[in-house]
PDB file of C-alpha atoms and ligand atoms in Angstrom:
ATOM      1  CA  MET P 937      46.517  -9.447   4.549  1.00  0.00           C
ATOM      2  CA  ARG P 938      49.170 -10.841   2.244  1.00  0.00           C
ATOM      3  CA  CYS P 939      49.165 -11.360  -1.508  1.00  0.00           C
ATOM      4  CA  GLU P 940      48.707 -15.005  -2.373  1.00  0.00           C
ATOM      5  CA  VAL P 941      50.918 -14.700  -5.447  1.00  0.00           C
ATOM      6  CA  CYS P 942      53.951 -12.690  -4.384  1.00  0.00           C
ATOM      7  CA  GLY P 943      53.526 -12.996  -0.598  1.00  0.00           C
ATOM      8  CA  ARG P 944      53.916  -9.316   0.019  1.00  0.00           C
ATOM      9  CA  ARG P 945      51.679  -7.336   2.350  1.00  0.00           C
ATOM     10  CA  ILE P 946      48.796  -5.846   0.378  1.00  0.00           C
ATOM     11  CA  HIS P 947      48.611  -2.095   0.623  1.00  0.00           C
ATOM     12  CA  GLY P 948      45.192  -0.612  -0.039  1.00  0.00           C
ATOM     13  CA  LYS P 949      42.430  -2.707  -1.455  1.00  0.00           C
ATOM     14  CA  PRO P 950      43.104  -6.450  -1.831  1.00  0.00           C
ATOM     15  CA  LEU P 951      41.916  -7.785  -5.170  1.00  0.00           C
ATOM     16  CA  ARG P 952      40.214 -11.107  -5.768  1.00  0.00           C
ATOM     17  CA  VAL P 953      41.370 -12.587  -9.057  1.00  0.00           C
ATOM     18  CA  MET P 954      41.080 -15.824 -10.986  1.00  0.00           C
ATOM     19  CA  ILE P 955      44.520 -17.119 -12.003  1.00  0.00           C
ATOM     20  CA  GLU P 956      44.643 -20.407 -13.887  1.00  0.00           C
ATOM     21  CA  GLY P 957      41.391 -21.575 -12.331  1.00  0.00           C
ATOM     22  CA  ALA P 958      42.300 -20.620  -8.762  1.00  0.00           C
ATOM     23  CA  LYS P 959      40.617 -17.827  -6.858  1.00  0.00           C
ATOM     24  CA  LEU P 960      43.300 -15.771  -5.125  1.00  0.00           C
ATOM     25  CA  THR P 961      43.500 -12.615  -3.079  1.00  0.00           C
ATOM     26  CA  VAL P 962      46.339 -10.581  -4.494  1.00  0.00           C
ATOM     27  CA  CYS P 963      47.938  -7.185  -4.558  1.00  0.00           C
ATOM     28  CA  SER P 964      47.185  -4.832  -7.405  1.00  0.00           C
ATOM     29  CA  PRO P 965      50.413  -5.462  -9.380  1.00  0.00           C
ATOM     30  CA  CYS P 966      49.733  -9.241  -9.275  1.00  0.00           C
ATOM     31  CA  SER P 967      46.079  -8.808 -10.269  1.00  0.00           C
ATOM     32  CA  ARG P 968      47.262  -8.070 -13.809  1.00  0.00           C
ATOM     33  CA  HIS P 969      48.253 -11.741 -14.128  1.00  0.00           C
ATOM     34  CA  GLY P 970      44.676 -12.918 -13.649  1.00  0.00           C
ATOM     35  CA  LYS P 971      41.054 -12.056 -14.222  1.00  0.00           C
ATOM     36  CA  ILE P 972      39.511  -9.838 -11.544  1.00  0.00           C
ATOM     37  CA  ILE P 973      36.434 -11.428  -9.938  1.00  0.00           C
ATOM     38  CA  TRP P 974      35.507  -8.539  -7.734  1.00  0.00           C
ATOM     39  CA  GLU P 975      37.155  -5.402  -6.550  1.00  0.00           C
ATOM     40  CA  GLU P 976      35.051  -4.166  -3.663  1.00  0.00           C
ATOM     41  CA  PRO P 977      33.835  -6.674  -1.088  1.00  0.00           C
ATOM     42  CA  ALA P 978      31.008  -4.232  -0.187  1.00  0.00           C
ATOM     43  CA  LEU P 979      29.422  -4.642  -3.615  1.00  0.00           C
ATOM     44  CA  LYS P 980      28.222  -8.184  -3.011  1.00  0.00           C
ATOM     45  CA  PRO P 981      26.046  -7.660   0.091  1.00  0.00           C
ATOM     46  CA  ALA P 982      24.575  -4.543  -1.489  1.00  0.00           C
ATOM     47  CA  LEU P 983      23.335  -6.570  -4.440  1.00  0.00           C
ATOM     48  CA  THR P 984      21.695  -9.246  -2.300  1.00  0.00           C
ATOM     49  CA  LYS P 985      20.113  -6.513  -0.195  1.00  0.00           C
ATOM     50  CA  ASN P 986      18.419  -5.055  -3.249  1.00  0.00           C
ATOM     51  CA  LYS P 987      17.049  -8.435  -4.195  1.00  0.00           C
ATOM     52  CA  ALA P 988      15.562  -8.889  -0.734  1.00  0.00           C
ATOM     53  CA  ILE P 989      13.737  -5.579  -0.968  1.00  0.00           C
ATOM     54  CA  ALA P 990      11.911  -6.476  -4.184  1.00  0.00           C
ATOM     55  CA  PRO P 991       9.282  -8.863  -2.718  1.00  0.00           C
ATOM     56  CA  LEU P 992       8.588  -6.425   0.119  1.00  0.00           C
ATOM     57  CA  LYS P 993       7.635  -3.765  -2.393  1.00  0.00           C
ATOM     58  CA  ILE P 994       4.991  -6.023  -3.917  1.00  0.00           C
ATOM     59  CA  GLN P 995       3.548  -6.741  -0.487  1.00  0.00           C
ATOM     60  CA  ARG P 996       3.196  -3.062   0.278  1.00  0.00           C
ATOM     61  CA  VAL P 997       1.218  -2.464  -2.918  1.00  0.00           C
ATOM     62  CA  LYS P 998      -1.153  -5.296  -2.027  1.00  0.00           C
ATOM     63  CA  THR P 999      -1.950  -3.958   1.430  1.00  0.00           C
ATOM     64  CA  SER P1000      -2.673  -0.479   0.114  1.00  0.00           C
ATOM     65  CA  GLU P1001      -5.115  -1.944  -2.414  1.00  0.00           C
ATOM     66  CA  THR P1002      -7.091  -3.820   0.210  1.00  0.00           C
ATOM     67  CA  LYS P1003      -7.134  -0.718   2.365  1.00  0.00           C
ATOM     68  CA  MET P1004      -8.727   1.223  -0.456  1.00  0.00           C
ATOM     69  CA  ASP P1005     -11.505  -1.341  -0.812  1.00  0.00           C
ATOM     70  CA  VAL P1006     -12.329  -1.217   2.855  1.00  0.00           C
ATOM     71  CA  SER P1007     -12.465   2.566   2.966  1.00  0.00           C
ATOM     72  CA  LEU P1008     -15.041   2.808   0.174  1.00  0.00           C
ATOM     73  CA  GLU P1009     -18.563   3.527   1.303  1.00  0.00           C
ATOM     74  CA  LEU P1010     -21.899   3.679  -0.449  1.00  0.00           C
ATOM     75  CA  ILE P1011     -23.285   7.158  -0.871  1.00  0.00           C
ATOM     76  CA  GLU P1012     -26.393   8.095   1.070  1.00  0.00           C
ATOM     77  CA  GLY P1013     -29.566   7.628  -0.924  1.00  0.00           C
ATOM     78  CA  PHE P1014     -27.961   5.069  -3.210  1.00  0.00           C
ATOM     79  CA  GLU P1015     -31.309   3.306  -3.687  1.00  0.00           C
ATOM     80  CA  ALA P1016     -32.952   6.383  -5.231  1.00  0.00           C
ATOM     81  CA  LYS P1017     -29.911   7.165  -7.325  1.00  0.00           C
ATOM     82  CA  ILE P1018     -29.881   3.657  -8.760  1.00  0.00           C
ATOM     83  CA  ARG P1019     -33.601   3.739  -9.574  1.00  0.00           C
ATOM     84  CA  HIS P1020     -33.397   7.177 -11.201  1.00  0.00           C
ATOM     85  CA  ALA P1021     -30.390   6.236 -13.287  1.00  0.00           C
ATOM     86  CA  ARG P1022     -32.023   2.983 -14.396  1.00  0.00           C
ATOM     87  CA  GLU P1023     -35.283   4.730 -15.342  1.00  0.00           C
ATOM     88  CA  LYS P1024     -33.373   7.471 -17.156  1.00  0.00           C
ATOM     89  CA  LEU P1025     -31.740   4.816 -19.327  1.00  0.00           C
ATOM     90  CA  GLY P1026     -35.144   3.232 -19.908  1.00  0.00           C
ATOM     91  CA  LEU P1027     -34.114  -0.066 -18.373  1.00  0.00           C
ATOM     92  CA  SER P1028     -36.398  -2.415 -16.464  1.00  0.00           C
ATOM     93  CA  HIS P1029     -35.183  -4.443 -13.518  1.00  0.00           C
ATOM     94  CA  GLU P1030     -34.952  -7.381 -15.905  1.00  0.00           C
ATOM     95  CA  ASP P1031     -32.865  -5.422 -18.438  1.00  0.00           C
ATOM     96  CA  LEU P1032     -30.440  -4.241 -15.804  1.00  0.00           C
ATOM     97  CA  GLY P1033     -30.316  -7.704 -14.244  1.00  0.00           C
ATOM     98  CA  LYS P1034     -29.274  -9.194 -17.582  1.00  0.00           C
ATOM     99  CA  ARG P1035     -26.626  -6.527 -18.172  1.00  0.00           C
ATOM    100  CA  ILE P1036     -24.836  -7.083 -14.890  1.00  0.00           C
ATOM    101  CA  SER P1037     -25.909 -10.729 -14.463  1.00  0.00           C
ATOM    102  CA  GLU P1038     -27.697 -10.112 -11.209  1.00  0.00           C
ATOM    103  CA  LYS P1039     -31.048 -11.367  -9.934  1.00  0.00           C
ATOM    104  CA  VAL P1040     -34.054  -9.077 -10.428  1.00  0.00           C
ATOM    105  CA  SER P1041     -35.069  -9.668  -6.805  1.00  0.00           C
ATOM    106  CA  VAL P1042     -31.680  -8.410  -5.665  1.00  0.00           C
ATOM    107  CA  LEU P1043     -31.992  -5.239  -7.745  1.00  0.00           C
ATOM    108  CA  LYS P1044     -35.494  -4.589  -6.400  1.00  0.00           C
ATOM    109  CA  LYS P1045     -34.283  -5.013  -2.832  1.00  0.00           C
ATOM    110  CA  VAL P1046     -31.366  -2.666  -3.443  1.00  0.00           C
ATOM    111  CA  GLU P1047     -33.590   0.000  -5.002  1.00  0.00           C
ATOM    112  CA  SER P1048     -36.031  -0.175  -2.101  1.00  0.00           C
ATOM    113  CA  GLY P1049     -33.189   0.119   0.377  1.00  0.00           C
ATOM    114  CA  LYS P1050     -33.896  -3.297   1.863  1.00  0.00           C
ATOM    115  CA  MET P1051     -30.505  -4.522   0.801  1.00  0.00           C
ATOM    116  CA  THR P1052     -27.125  -2.826   0.741  1.00  0.00           C
ATOM    117  CA  PRO P1053     -25.108  -3.840  -2.293  1.00  0.00           C
ATOM    118  CA  ASP P1054     -21.566  -4.982  -1.594  1.00  0.00           C
ATOM    119  CA  ASN P1055     -18.663  -3.240  -3.293  1.00  0.00           C
ATOM    120  CA  LYS P1056     -18.697  -5.732  -6.169  1.00  0.00           C
ATOM    121  CA  LEU P1057     -22.366  -5.204  -6.971  1.00  0.00           C
ATOM    122  CA  ALA P1058     -22.098  -1.464  -6.417  1.00  0.00           C
ATOM    123  CA  THR P1059     -19.217  -1.295  -8.889  1.00  0.00           C
ATOM    124  CA  LYS P1060     -21.226  -3.246 -11.460  1.00  0.00           C
ATOM    125  CA  LEU P1061     -24.146  -0.847 -11.017  1.00  0.00           C
ATOM    126  CA  GLU P1062     -21.813   2.133 -11.290  1.00  0.00           C
ATOM    127  CA  HIS P1063     -20.571   0.920 -14.667  1.00  0.00           C
ATOM    128  CA  ALA P1064     -23.937  -0.161 -16.038  1.00  0.00           C
ATOM    129  CA  LEU P1065     -25.768   3.018 -14.992  1.00  0.00           C
ATOM    130  CA  ARG P1066     -22.833   5.410 -15.311  1.00  0.00           C
ATOM    131  CA  ILE P1067     -23.289   6.752 -11.789  1.00  0.00           C
ATOM    132  CA  LYS P1068     -21.084   7.094  -8.714  1.00  0.00           C
ATOM    133  CA  LEU P1069     -22.112   4.956  -5.769  1.00  0.00           C
ATOM    134  CA  LEU P1070     -18.885   4.353  -3.881  1.00  0.00           C
ATOM    135  CA  VAL P1071     -16.956   7.143  -2.227  1.00  0.00           C
ATOM    136  CA  PRO P1072     -13.963   7.079   0.131  1.00  0.00           C
ATOM    137  CA  ALA P1073     -15.323   6.557   3.640  1.00  0.00           C
ATOM    138  CA  SER P1074     -13.620   9.665   5.020  1.00  0.00           C
ATOM    139  CA  GLU P1075     -15.440  11.991   2.611  1.00  0.00           C
ATOM    140  CA  GLU P1076     -19.115  11.466   3.368  1.00  0.00           C
ATOM    141  CA  LYS P1077     -20.467   9.301   6.140  1.00  0.00           C
ATOM    142  CA  LEU P1078     -17.630   8.927   8.609  1.00  0.00           C
ATOM    143  CA  PRO P1079     -16.971  12.544   9.644  1.00  0.00           C
ATOM    144  CA  LYS P1080     -20.658  13.046  10.557  1.00  0.00           C
ATOM    145  CA  THR P1081     -20.823  10.152  12.985  1.00  0.00           C
ATOM    146  CA  LYS P1082     -17.411  11.000  14.396  1.00  0.00           C
ATOM    147  CA  ILE P1083     -18.212  14.629  15.127  1.00  0.00           C
ATOM    148  CA  VAL P1084     -21.308  13.666  17.154  1.00  0.00           C
ATOM    149  CA  LYS P1085     -19.152  12.128  19.868  1.00  0.00           C
ATOM    150  CA  PRO P1086     -15.678  13.642  19.690  1.00  0.00           C
ATOM    151  CA  THR P1087     -14.648  12.406  23.122  1.00  0.00           C
ATOM    152  CA  ALA P1088     -15.674   8.810  22.466  1.00  0.00           C
ATOM    153  CA  ARG P1089     -13.664   8.381  19.299  1.00  0.00           C
ATOM    154  CA  GLU P1090     -10.558   6.278  19.288  1.00  0.00           C
ATOM    155  CA  LEU P1091      -7.249   8.015  19.739  1.00  0.00           C
ATOM    156  CA  THR P1092      -5.042   8.073  16.688  1.00  0.00           C
ATOM    157  CA  LEU P1093      -1.280   7.961  16.821  1.00  0.00           C
ATOM    158  CA  GLY P1094      -1.264  11.665  16.006  1.00  0.00           C
ATOM    159  CA  ASP P1095      -3.474  12.378  19.007  1.00  0.00           C
ATOM    160  CA  LEU P1096      -1.204  10.391  21.270  1.00  0.00           C
ATOM    161  CA  ILE P1097       1.864  12.299  20.118  1.00  0.00           C
ATOM    162  CA  GLN P1098       0.076  15.598  20.631  1.00  0.00           C
ATOM    163  CA  LEU P1099      -1.058  14.552  24.099  1.00  0.00           C
ATOM    164  CA  ASP P1100       2.463  13.527  24.935  1.00  0.00           C
ATOM    165  CA  GLU P1101       3.814  16.887  23.866  1.00  0.00           C
ATOM    166  CA  LYS P1102       1.141  18.726  25.806  1.00  0.00           C
ATOM    167  CA  GLU P1103       2.007  16.801  28.926  1.00  0.00           C
ATOM    168  CA  LYS P1104       5.653  17.760  28.559  1.00  0.00           C
ATOM    169  CA  GLU P1105       4.714  21.395  28.144  1.00  0.00           C
ATOM    170  CA  ASP P1106       2.556  21.273  31.249  1.00  0.00           C
ATOM    171  CA  LYS P1107       5.300  19.722  33.296  1.00  0.00           C
ATOM    172  CA  THR P1108       7.945  22.223  32.254  1.00  0.00           C
ATOM    173  CA  GLY P1109       5.446  25.006  32.789  1.00  0.00           C
ATOM    174  CA  ARG P1110       4.803  23.875  36.318  1.00  0.00           C
ATOM    175  CA  LYS P1111       8.503  23.616  37.094  1.00  0.00           C
ATOM    176  CA  SER P1112       9.334  27.147  36.007  1.00  0.00           C
ATOM    177  CA  SER P1113       6.444  28.789  37.830  1.00  0.00           C
TER     178      SER P1113
HETATM  179 ZN1   ZN T1467      51.395  -9.768  -5.318  1.00  0.00          ZN
END
């Protein structure tokens, strides 16, 4: 690469400078005649790379939030817990219905176990009655049902890796013996 001002071969880093309105690639002695636009060509792609990462970050946060919602489960015996908490606060079905703007019939069904409240309703009840109704799915219900049939459960990635490693061990074991 040659300097566009003096025509000499550029040793080391070529510099991009603005001289009298023209963008030129010059050697470092000639760069003093103009205004340096950039020094390292690597800097530019790095900046655009950072900008591209930003929207991805936001997406990741969103997916983790939805995951959390899905993994929440109602505690067992939620109907009794709701009724007890409501009675403790001295609230009738009507009172509670007004507080959380929910139909009395819905509350009665929930308390009798005929209806399972969705996460939205459960959260409203949690706040109004100051109780805990939603728990992460892994904590309460899920392990019980999973342990009943350990062989029938779906394989996780971790299981697959372990199986793979076991297989390798078996094979090498067989070879040596
Ligand atoms: Zn030069």
